[in-house]
Coordinates of C-alpha atoms in Angstrom, one line a residue:
M1 CA 18.9 -5.5 25.3
P2 CA 21.7 -7.8 23.4
R3 CA 21.5 -8.6 20.3
R4 CA 21.1 -12.4 20.5
R5 CA 18.8 -12.2 22.7
L6 CA 16.4 -9.7 21.2
R7 CA 16.7 -12.1 18.1
A8 CA 15.5 -15.1 20.1
F9 CA 12.9 -13.0 21.5
L10 CA 11.6 -11.8 17.8
H11 CA 12.1 -15.2 16.5
G12 CA 11.1 -17.7 19.3
R13 CA 7.5 -15.7 19.8
P14 CA 4.4 -17.5 18.3
R15 CA 4.4 -16.5 14.1
A16 CA 1.0 -15.7 12.9
R17 CA 0.4 -17.0 9.5
S18 CA 2.8 -15.2 6.5
L19 CA 1.6 -12.4 4.2
R20 CA 2.7 -14.6 1.6
T21 CA 0.6 -17.4 2.7
T22 CA -2.4 -15.4 3.6
F23 CA -2.1 -13.9 -0.2
A24 CA -1.5 -17.3 -1.7
V25 CA -4.4 -18.8 -0.1
S26 CA -6.6 -15.8 -0.6
F27 CA -5.6 -15.9 -4.4
A28 CA -6.4 -19.9 -4.5
A29 CA -9.4 -19.3 -2.4
V30 CA -11.0 -16.4 -5.4
A31 CA -9.6 -18.6 -8.0
A32 CA -11.3 -21.5 -6.4
A33 CA -14.6 -20.1 -6.4
V34 CA -14.9 -18.4 -9.7
T35 CA -13.9 -21.7 -11.4
V36 CA -16.0 -24.1 -9.2
L37 CA -18.8 -21.4 -10.1
V38 CA -18.0 -21.6 -13.7
G39 CA -17.4 -24.7 -13.6
F40 CA -20.9 -25.8 -12.2
L41 CA -23.0 -23.3 -14.0
S42 CA -21.3 -24.4 -17.7
Y43 CA -21.8 -28.0 -16.9
D44 CA -25.2 -27.4 -15.5
A45 CA -26.0 -25.3 -18.7
A46 CA -24.5 -28.0 -21.0
A47 CA -25.9 -31.0 -19.6
R48 CA -29.6 -29.5 -19.3
L49 CA -29.0 -28.8 -23.0
V50 CA -28.5 -32.3 -24.4
R51 CA -31.0 -33.7 -22.2
V52 CA -33.5 -31.0 -23.4
D53 CA -32.0 -31.8 -27.3
Q54 CA -32.0 -35.6 -26.5
Q55 CA -36.1 -35.1 -24.8
A56 CA -37.1 -33.0 -27.7
V57 CA -36.0 -35.1 -30.8
F58 CA -37.5 -38.4 -29.0
D59 CA -40.4 -36.3 -28.4
E60 CA -40.5 -35.3 -32.3
V61 CA -40.4 -38.9 -33.4
V62 CA -43.0 -40.5 -31.3
H63 CA -45.5 -37.2 -32.8
D64 CA -44.7 -38.1 -36.2
L65 CA -45.1 -41.8 -35.4
R66 CA -48.5 -40.7 -34.1
Q67 CA -49.7 -38.8 -37.0
Q68 CA -48.4 -41.4 -39.5
V69 CA -50.6 -43.8 -37.9
K70 CA -53.6 -41.7 -37.4
E71 CA -53.5 -40.6 -41.1
T72 CA -52.3 -43.9 -42.8
K73 CA -53.6 -47.3 -41.7
L74 CA -50.7 -49.5 -41.2
T75 CA -50.2 -53.1 -39.8
P76 CA -47.4 -54.5 -37.9
Y77 CA -46.0 -56.0 -40.9
D78 CA -45.4 -52.5 -42.0
F79 CA -42.6 -51.6 -39.3
A80 CA -41.0 -55.1 -40.0
S81 CA -37.0 -54.3 -40.6
G82 CA -37.2 -57.0 -43.5
D83 CA -37.9 -54.2 -45.9
P84 CA -35.0 -54.6 -48.4
D85 CA -34.7 -51.0 -49.9
H86 CA -35.0 -49.5 -46.1
D87 CA -37.6 -46.6 -46.6
G88 CA -40.5 -48.1 -44.4
P89 CA -42.0 -46.6 -41.7
R90 CA -39.5 -48.2 -39.5
D91 CA -36.5 -46.7 -41.2
D92 CA -38.5 -43.5 -40.6
L93 CA -38.0 -43.3 -37.1
I94 CA -34.6 -45.0 -36.8
R95 CA -32.6 -43.0 -38.7
P96 CA -33.6 -39.3 -37.1
A97 CA -32.8 -40.3 -33.5
R98 CA -31.3 -43.5 -33.5
T99 CA -34.4 -45.3 -31.6
D100 CA -34.7 -48.7 -31.1
V101 CA -38.1 -50.3 -32.6
Q102 CA -40.0 -53.3 -31.9
V103 CA -43.2 -54.1 -33.2
L104 CA -46.5 -55.6 -31.3
G105 CA -49.4 -57.6 -32.7
P106 CA -52.3 -58.1 -31.2
G107 CA -52.5 -58.7 -27.5
G108 CA -49.2 -57.4 -27.1
R109 CA -47.6 -60.5 -28.6
I110 CA -44.2 -59.1 -30.3
V111 CA -44.1 -59.2 -34.2
D112 CA -40.4 -58.1 -34.8
R113 CA -38.2 -57.7 -31.6
G114 CA -36.4 -54.8 -30.9
S115 CA -32.2 -54.6 -30.4
P116 CA -32.6 -55.0 -28.1
Q117 CA -35.7 -56.5 -26.9
L118 CA -37.8 -54.0 -25.2
P119 CA -39.5 -55.3 -22.2
V120 CA -43.6 -55.5 -22.9
N121 CA -45.9 -54.5 -20.1
A122 CA -49.5 -54.8 -19.3
A123 CA -49.5 -51.0 -20.6
D124 CA -48.4 -51.8 -24.1
R125 CA -50.9 -54.6 -24.1
R126 CA -53.5 -52.5 -23.7
T127 CA -52.5 -50.0 -26.4
A128 CA -51.8 -53.1 -29.2
D129 CA -55.6 -53.7 -28.1
E130 CA -56.0 -50.0 -28.8
A131 CA -59.2 -49.3 -31.2
H132 CA -57.9 -45.6 -31.7
A133 CA -55.0 -45.3 -33.7
G134 CA -52.2 -43.2 -32.2
V135 CA -52.9 -43.6 -28.9
T136 CA -50.2 -44.2 -26.0
E137 CA -51.6 -45.6 -22.3
E138 CA -49.3 -45.1 -19.0
A139 CA -49.7 -48.1 -17.0
D140 CA -52.5 -47.0 -14.8
G141 CA -54.1 -46.6 -18.1
A142 CA -54.9 -42.9 -18.7
E143 CA -54.9 -41.9 -21.9
T144 CA -52.3 -39.4 -23.1
G145 CA -50.8 -37.5 -26.1
G146 CA -46.9 -38.5 -25.3
S147 CA -46.6 -40.6 -22.4
R148 CA -43.3 -42.7 -21.9
R149 CA -41.4 -44.4 -19.1
D150 CA -37.7 -45.2 -18.6
V151 CA -36.7 -48.8 -18.3
E152 CA -33.3 -50.6 -18.0
I153 CA -31.9 -53.0 -20.5
G154 CA -29.1 -54.8 -20.1
G155 CA -27.5 -52.7 -17.8
D156 CA -28.8 -49.4 -20.1
E157 CA -31.0 -46.8 -19.6
Y158 CA -34.0 -46.3 -22.1
R159 CA -37.1 -44.1 -22.6
M160 CA -39.5 -45.7 -24.5
T161 CA -43.5 -45.7 -24.8
A162 CA -46.0 -48.2 -27.1
V163 CA -48.3 -46.2 -30.5
S164 CA -51.4 -48.7 -30.7
L165 CA -52.1 -48.9 -34.5
G166 CA -55.5 -49.0 -33.7
G167 CA -58.1 -51.3 -34.5
G168 CA -56.7 -53.8 -32.2
R169 CA -54.1 -54.5 -34.8
G170 CA -50.8 -54.1 -32.6
A171 CA -48.6 -50.9 -31.7
V172 CA -45.2 -49.6 -32.2
Q173 CA -43.0 -49.4 -29.1
V174 CA -40.1 -46.9 -29.5
A175 CA -37.2 -46.6 -27.5
Q176 CA -34.3 -44.0 -27.1
E177 CA -31.2 -45.2 -25.2
F178 CA -29.9 -42.2 -22.8
S179 CA -27.4 -44.1 -20.4
D180 CA -24.7 -43.2 -23.3
T181 CA -25.3 -39.7 -22.9
E182 CA -25.3 -39.8 -19.0
D183 CA -22.0 -41.4 -19.0
L184 CA -21.0 -38.6 -21.7
L185 CA -22.1 -36.3 -19.2
R186 CA -20.6 -38.2 -16.2
E187 CA -17.2 -37.7 -17.8
L188 CA -17.9 -34.1 -18.8
Q189 CA -18.3 -33.5 -14.8
Q190 CA -15.2 -35.9 -13.9
R191 CA -13.2 -33.6 -16.5
T192 CA -14.5 -30.7 -15.7
G193 CA -13.5 -31.5 -12.0
L194 CA -10.3 -32.2 -12.6
L195 CA -10.2 -29.1 -14.9
A196 CA -11.1 -26.8 -11.8
G197 CA -9.1 -28.8 -9.2
S198 CA -6.0 -28.5 -11.9
V199 CA -7.2 -24.5 -12.3
I200 CA -6.7 -24.5 -8.1
I201 CA -3.5 -25.8 -8.0
A202 CA -1.8 -23.2 -11.0
A203 CA -4.0 -20.4 -8.9
G204 CA -2.4 -21.5 -5.8
L205 CA 1.1 -21.7 -7.4
V206 CA 1.0 -19.0 -9.2
G207 CA -0.2 -17.0 -6.1
W208 CA 2.7 -18.3 -4.5
W209 CA 5.0 -17.0 -7.0
L210 CA 2.9 -13.6 -7.2
A211 CA 3.5 -13.1 -3.4
R212 CA 6.8 -14.3 -3.0
R213 CA 7.5 -11.7 -5.7
I214 CA 5.9 -9.0 -4.0
T215 CA 6.4 -9.6 -0.3
G216 CA 10.0 -10.6 -0.8
R217 CA 11.0 -7.0 -0.5
L218 CA 8.8 -6.4 2.3
V219 CA 10.4 -9.2 4.1
R220 CA 13.9 -8.0 3.4
L221 CA 12.7 -4.5 4.1
A222 CA 11.3 -6.6 8.0
E223 CA 14.7 -7.8 8.1
A224 CA 16.4 -4.3 8.1
A225 CA 14.2 -2.7 10.4
E226 CA 15.0 -5.6 12.9
D227 CA 18.2 -5.5 12.4
V228 CA 18.3 -1.7 13.3
A229 CA 16.1 -2.7 16.5
G230 CA 18.7 -5.2 17.1
T231 CA 21.6 -3.2 16.9
G232 CA 21.1 0.5 16.5
H233 CA 22.9 0.9 13.6
L234 CA 21.6 3.0 11.1
D235 CA 23.7 2.4 8.1
V236 CA 21.7 -0.4 7.1
R237 CA 21.4 -0.7 3.2
V238 CA 17.2 -0.6 2.5
P239 CA 15.9 -2.6 -0.4
V240 CA 14.4 0.6 -2.4
T241 CA 13.5 -1.4 -5.3
G242 CA 10.6 -1.0 -7.6
G243 CA 8.2 1.7 -8.3
D244 CA 5.1 1.1 -6.8
E245 CA 4.1 1.3 -3.2
V246 CA 6.3 -1.2 -1.4
G247 CA 9.1 0.2 -3.7
S248 CA 7.9 3.9 -2.0
L249 CA 8.1 2.2 1.3
G250 CA 11.4 1.3 0.9
R251 CA 12.5 4.6 -0.2
S252 CA 10.7 6.8 2.7
F253 CA 12.3 4.3 5.0
D254 CA 15.7 5.0 3.9
R255 CA 14.7 8.3 4.0
M256 CA 13.7 7.8 7.7
L257 CA 17.1 6.4 8.4
G258 CA 19.1 8.8 6.9
R259 CA 17.4 11.3 8.8
L260 CA 17.7 9.4 12.3
A261 CA 21.7 9.1 11.5
R262 CA 21.9 12.6 10.5
S263 CA 20.1 13.6 13.8
M264 CA 22.2 11.4 15.7
E265 CA 25.7 12.7 14.0
D266 CA 24.3 16.5 14.5
Q267 CA 23.9 15.4 18.5
R268 CA 27.1 14.1 18.8
R269 CA 28.9 16.8 16.9
L270 CA 26.9 19.2 19.3
V271 CA 27.6 17.3 22.5
Q272 CA 31.3 17.2 21.5
D273 CA 31.6 21.0 20.3
A274 CA 29.2 22.1 23.4
G275 CA 31.9 20.2 25.7
H276 CA 34.9 21.6 23.3
E277 CA 33.5 24.9 24.2
L278 CA 32.3 24.9 27.8
R279 CA 35.7 23.4 28.6
T280 CA 37.5 27.1 28.0
P281 CA 35.3 28.9 30.6
L282 CA 34.8 26.0 33.0
T283 CA 38.7 26.0 33.0
S284 CA 39.1 30.1 33.5
L285 CA 36.8 29.9 36.2
R286 CA 38.2 27.2 38.2
T287 CA 41.2 28.9 38.0
N288 CA 39.8 32.4 39.0
I289 CA 37.9 30.3 41.9
S290 CA 41.5 29.0 42.8
L291 CA 42.6 32.4 43.2
L292 CA 39.9 33.5 45.2
R293 CA 41.2 31.7 48.7
R294 CA 44.0 34.5 48.7
I295 CA 42.3 37.1 47.7
E296 CA 43.2 39.1 50.5
D297 CA 47.0 39.0 49.4
L298 CA 46.3 40.6 46.0
P299 CA 46.2 43.9 45.1
P300 CA 43.2 46.1 44.9
A301 CA 43.7 46.1 41.1
A302 CA 44.2 42.3 40.7
R303 CA 41.2 42.1 43.1
E304 CA 38.6 43.9 40.5
E305 CA 40.0 42.2 37.6
L306 CA 39.5 38.7 38.8
I307 CA 35.8 39.6 40.1
A308 CA 35.2 41.0 36.6
D309 CA 36.6 37.9 34.6
L310 CA 34.5 35.7 37.0
A311 CA 31.3 38.0 36.1
Q312 CA 32.1 38.1 32.2
E313 CA 33.1 34.4 32.2
S314 CA 29.9 33.3 34.5
R315 CA 27.8 35.8 32.0
E316 CA 29.4 34.0 28.6
L317 CA 28.7 30.0 30.7
T318 CA 25.2 31.5 30.9
D319 CA 24.6 32.4 27.5
L320 CA 26.1 29.5 26.2
V321 CA 24.2 26.9 28.3
N322 CA 21.0 28.8 27.0
E323 CA 21.9 28.2 23.4
L324 CA 22.9 24.6 24.1
V325 CA 19.7 24.1 25.5
E326 CA 17.7 25.9 22.6
L327 CA 19.9 23.9 19.7
A328 CA 19.5 20.5 21.7
A329 CA 15.4 21.6 21.8
G330 CA 15.7 20.6 17.8
K331 CA 14.0 22.5 15.1
E332 CA 10.5 22.0 16.1
D333 CA 8.9 24.3 18.3
D334 CA 5.8 24.5 20.3
E335 CA 4.9 27.9 19.6
P336 CA 2.0 28.5 17.5
V337 CA 2.2 30.2 14.4
V338 CA 0.6 33.0 13.7
E339 CA 1.1 36.3 11.2
V340 CA 3.7 37.9 12.1
M341 CA 5.0 41.7 10.7
L342 CA 8.5 41.3 10.5
A343 CA 9.0 45.1 9.9
E344 CA 7.2 45.2 13.9
T345 CA 9.8 42.5 14.6
A346 CA 12.5 44.3 13.7
E347 CA 11.1 47.8 15.3
D348 CA 11.3 45.8 19.1
T349 CA 14.3 44.3 18.4
A350 CA 15.8 47.7 17.5
V351 CA 14.5 49.4 21.2
L352 CA 15.6 46.5 22.9
A353 CA 18.8 46.4 21.4
R354 CA 19.7 50.1 22.2
R355 CA 18.4 50.1 25.7
R356 CA 21.1 46.9 26.3
T357 CA 23.7 48.0 23.4
G358 CA 23.3 51.9 24.2
R359 CA 24.0 51.9 20.2
T360 CA 22.3 53.8 17.8
V361 CA 19.9 51.0 15.8
T362 CA 17.8 52.0 13.2
V363 CA 15.1 49.9 11.1
R364 CA 13.8 50.7 7.2
S365 CA 11.2 48.2 5.7
R366 CA 9.7 48.3 2.2
G367 CA 7.0 46.1 0.7
D368 CA 4.1 43.6 2.8
T369 CA 6.3 42.0 5.4
A370 CA 3.5 39.8 6.9
I371 CA 4.7 36.0 6.8
L372 CA 2.6 33.1 8.9
G373 CA 5.7 32.0 11.3
R374 CA 6.2 32.1 15.3
P375 CA 7.5 35.5 16.4
A376 CA 9.6 34.6 19.3
S377 CA 12.1 32.8 17.1
L378 CA 12.0 35.2 14.3
Q379 CA 12.8 38.0 16.8
R380 CA 15.9 35.5 18.7
A381 CA 16.9 35.3 15.2
V382 CA 16.9 39.0 14.5
S383 CA 18.0 39.8 17.7
N384 CA 21.2 37.5 17.4
L385 CA 22.4 39.5 14.2
V386 CA 22.0 43.1 15.8
E387 CA 24.1 41.6 18.9
N388 CA 26.4 39.8 16.6
A389 CA 26.9 43.2 14.7
A390 CA 27.1 45.5 18.1
K391 CA 29.7 43.3 19.4
F392 CA 32.3 43.3 15.9
D393 CA 31.1 46.9 15.2
S394 CA 32.7 48.0 19.0
D395 CA 33.8 51.5 17.5
G396 CA 29.6 52.7 17.7
T397 CA 30.1 55.6 15.4
E398 CA 28.2 54.2 12.9
P399 CA 24.7 53.1 13.1
I400 CA 23.6 49.7 12.8
E401 CA 20.9 49.5 10.3
I402 CA 18.0 46.7 10.2
V403 CA 16.7 46.4 6.4
V404 CA 13.5 44.6 6.2
T405 CA 12.2 43.9 2.3
G406 CA 8.7 42.2 1.6
G407 CA 7.5 41.5 -1.6
L408 CA 10.4 39.4 -2.9
P409 CA 10.6 36.6 -5.0
D410 CA 11.9 34.3 -2.6
G411 CA 10.1 35.8 0.6
V412 CA 11.0 38.1 2.8
R413 CA 14.4 39.3 3.6
V414 CA 15.7 40.6 6.9
E415 CA 19.6 42.4 6.8
V416 CA 21.6 43.7 9.5
L417 CA 24.0 46.0 8.3
D418 CA 27.1 47.3 10.2
R419 CA 30.5 48.9 9.4
G420 CA 32.9 46.7 11.7
P421 CA 35.8 45.0 10.4
G422 CA 33.7 42.6 7.7
I423 CA 34.1 38.8 6.6
A424 CA 37.3 38.0 5.2
A425 CA 35.7 36.1 2.2
S426 CA 37.4 32.4 3.4
D427 CA 34.8 32.7 6.3
L428 CA 31.6 33.7 4.3
D429 CA 31.0 30.1 3.9
R430 CA 31.3 29.2 7.7
V431 CA 30.1 32.1 9.6
F432 CA 27.0 29.8 10.4
D433 CA 28.2 26.8 11.6
R434 CA 27.8 26.0 15.2
F435 CA 30.6 26.9 17.1
Y436 CA 32.8 28.5 14.3
R437 CA 34.5 31.6 15.6
A438 CA 36.6 33.5 12.7
P439 CA 40.3 34.1 13.6
A440 CA 40.0 37.7 14.6
A441 CA 36.8 36.7 16.7
R442 CA 38.1 34.6 19.0
S443 CA 39.6 37.5 21.6
L444 CA 36.0 38.9 21.4
P445 CA 33.2 36.9 24.0
G446 CA 30.5 34.8 22.9
S447 CA 29.7 31.2 22.1
G448 CA 29.6 31.1 18.1
L449 CA 26.3 29.8 18.7
G450 CA 24.2 33.4 17.5
L451 CA 24.4 32.9 14.0
S452 CA 23.9 29.4 14.0
I453 CA 20.6 29.8 15.7
V454 CA 19.4 32.8 12.6
Q455 CA 20.3 29.6 10.0
E456 CA 17.8 27.0 12.3
V457 CA 15.1 30.0 12.5
A458 CA 15.3 30.5 8.6
A459 CA 15.5 27.0 7.7
A460 CA 12.4 26.0 9.9
H461 CA 10.3 29.0 8.0
G462 CA 11.7 28.0 4.6
G463 CA 14.5 30.6 3.9
V464 CA 18.2 30.5 4.4
P465 CA 20.7 32.8 5.5
F466 CA 23.5 35.0 4.2
A467 CA 26.4 37.1 4.7
K468 CA 29.0 39.0 2.6
G469 CA 30.9 42.1 2.9
R470 CA 29.9 45.6 2.6
D471 CA 31.0 48.6 0.0
G472 CA 33.0 50.9 2.3
G473 CA 33.4 48.1 5.1
G474 CA 31.2 46.3 7.2
A475 CA 29.2 43.3 7.0
A476 CA 25.7 42.7 5.7
I477 CA 24.5 39.5 7.7
G478 CA 20.8 38.3 7.3
F479 CA 18.2 35.9 6.3
T480 CA 15.0 35.4 4.2
V481 CA 12.0 33.7 4.6
R482 CA 9.2 32.5 3.1
G483 CA 6.2 31.4 6.3
V484 CA 5.5 27.8 7.4
P485 CA 2.2 26.4 7.0
Q486 CA -0.5 27.9 9.1
E487 CA -1.6 25.1 11.9
R488 CA -5.0 23.8 12.5
D489 CA -7.1 22.3 15.3

């Protein structure tokens, strides 16, 4: 799909709510729930405390008044507001609770008006005519120890009660305004609501800011992924800042792109190198096949040489194709991981090498050579080393040695020794490269992939290959292995 169409497809489809919006809304929702709950509980506790405290003060004033009129015979004029010393019973009622006092005479007649004037109903008149001091009556006439009622005076709310002076002398009405308290509580409620709303808005803004900081790298990472998907280019700069999970995700994505890029580069090089290596045997085959058309005109010796050359080229081409297929399959193998005794693998390889080449191949082992690995891959690596030694040590006067050493710090070492021409110092670092063939070996058969496969097998088993010259001539080429983790069902 072209890049333009891909971007149109990606951006034209319905988009779900972004993670940034979800995070901000969630943050604001949690803040709202906590703020509303805390605000409600705080307001309810404060309002309850204020109302209960105010009610307790009023009940205490009424209680003290009842006790006073029971203990002392008082008249309505004792509660008059004209007391010059302000130390009379009326002042004792007003000072503690800022109450309003109104004095009634017999029959409920107002002797001293309150400020404001308090209403007088039938219950108050009955209380004023009551024979017993300290009695209060509800509107239905039921005698109680602390009755009261709520009234509205001039738009303000009051709680009030009347206490009899006894002997039909009258009563004292006591009133406490509570509308100002309710106004204060309503203002507190409004301010609490405004504060809660401000906290919710601030939480949303902070959540949006935090979400932008947190998801900004995720957005850039998603854009990088879309760019890779749209263009196929793996050289995209990936944001990897930060030490948190997002930064770790960016670094993992960057490593993944790096591995993909290296894999694609390896495939490209493999194709290029394979094309180069295949060109030589195919050219030779085409030339020899063209000669087959006039094979009858060739001398017998030339015929034999042509047929032998065709056979040799076809074998090399077959070996090259087989090794290319194995390399193209990648490093991973479906072969199960089992315990492998490398000493036994070396013995089996030596038996096959003796039968194929007719050479003397000896095996020496010491230490524990058991590892967890893939037996077929390991045998292929050892076999490639032996075939390489047999190819270069064409003299055949000295045996080829396979030395397997276990219990080393770097695992188990497999080494193949020969007495061939050895390896030049300039070639030691390149003998394991794909298709590399030293100048002295270019006239010999081979594809240049055998030692490359050895390197692949060693790396897959946690080891490394090595090559060096031997004292007295020849080469020592091998690899170390540590093993691979045991596979589980």
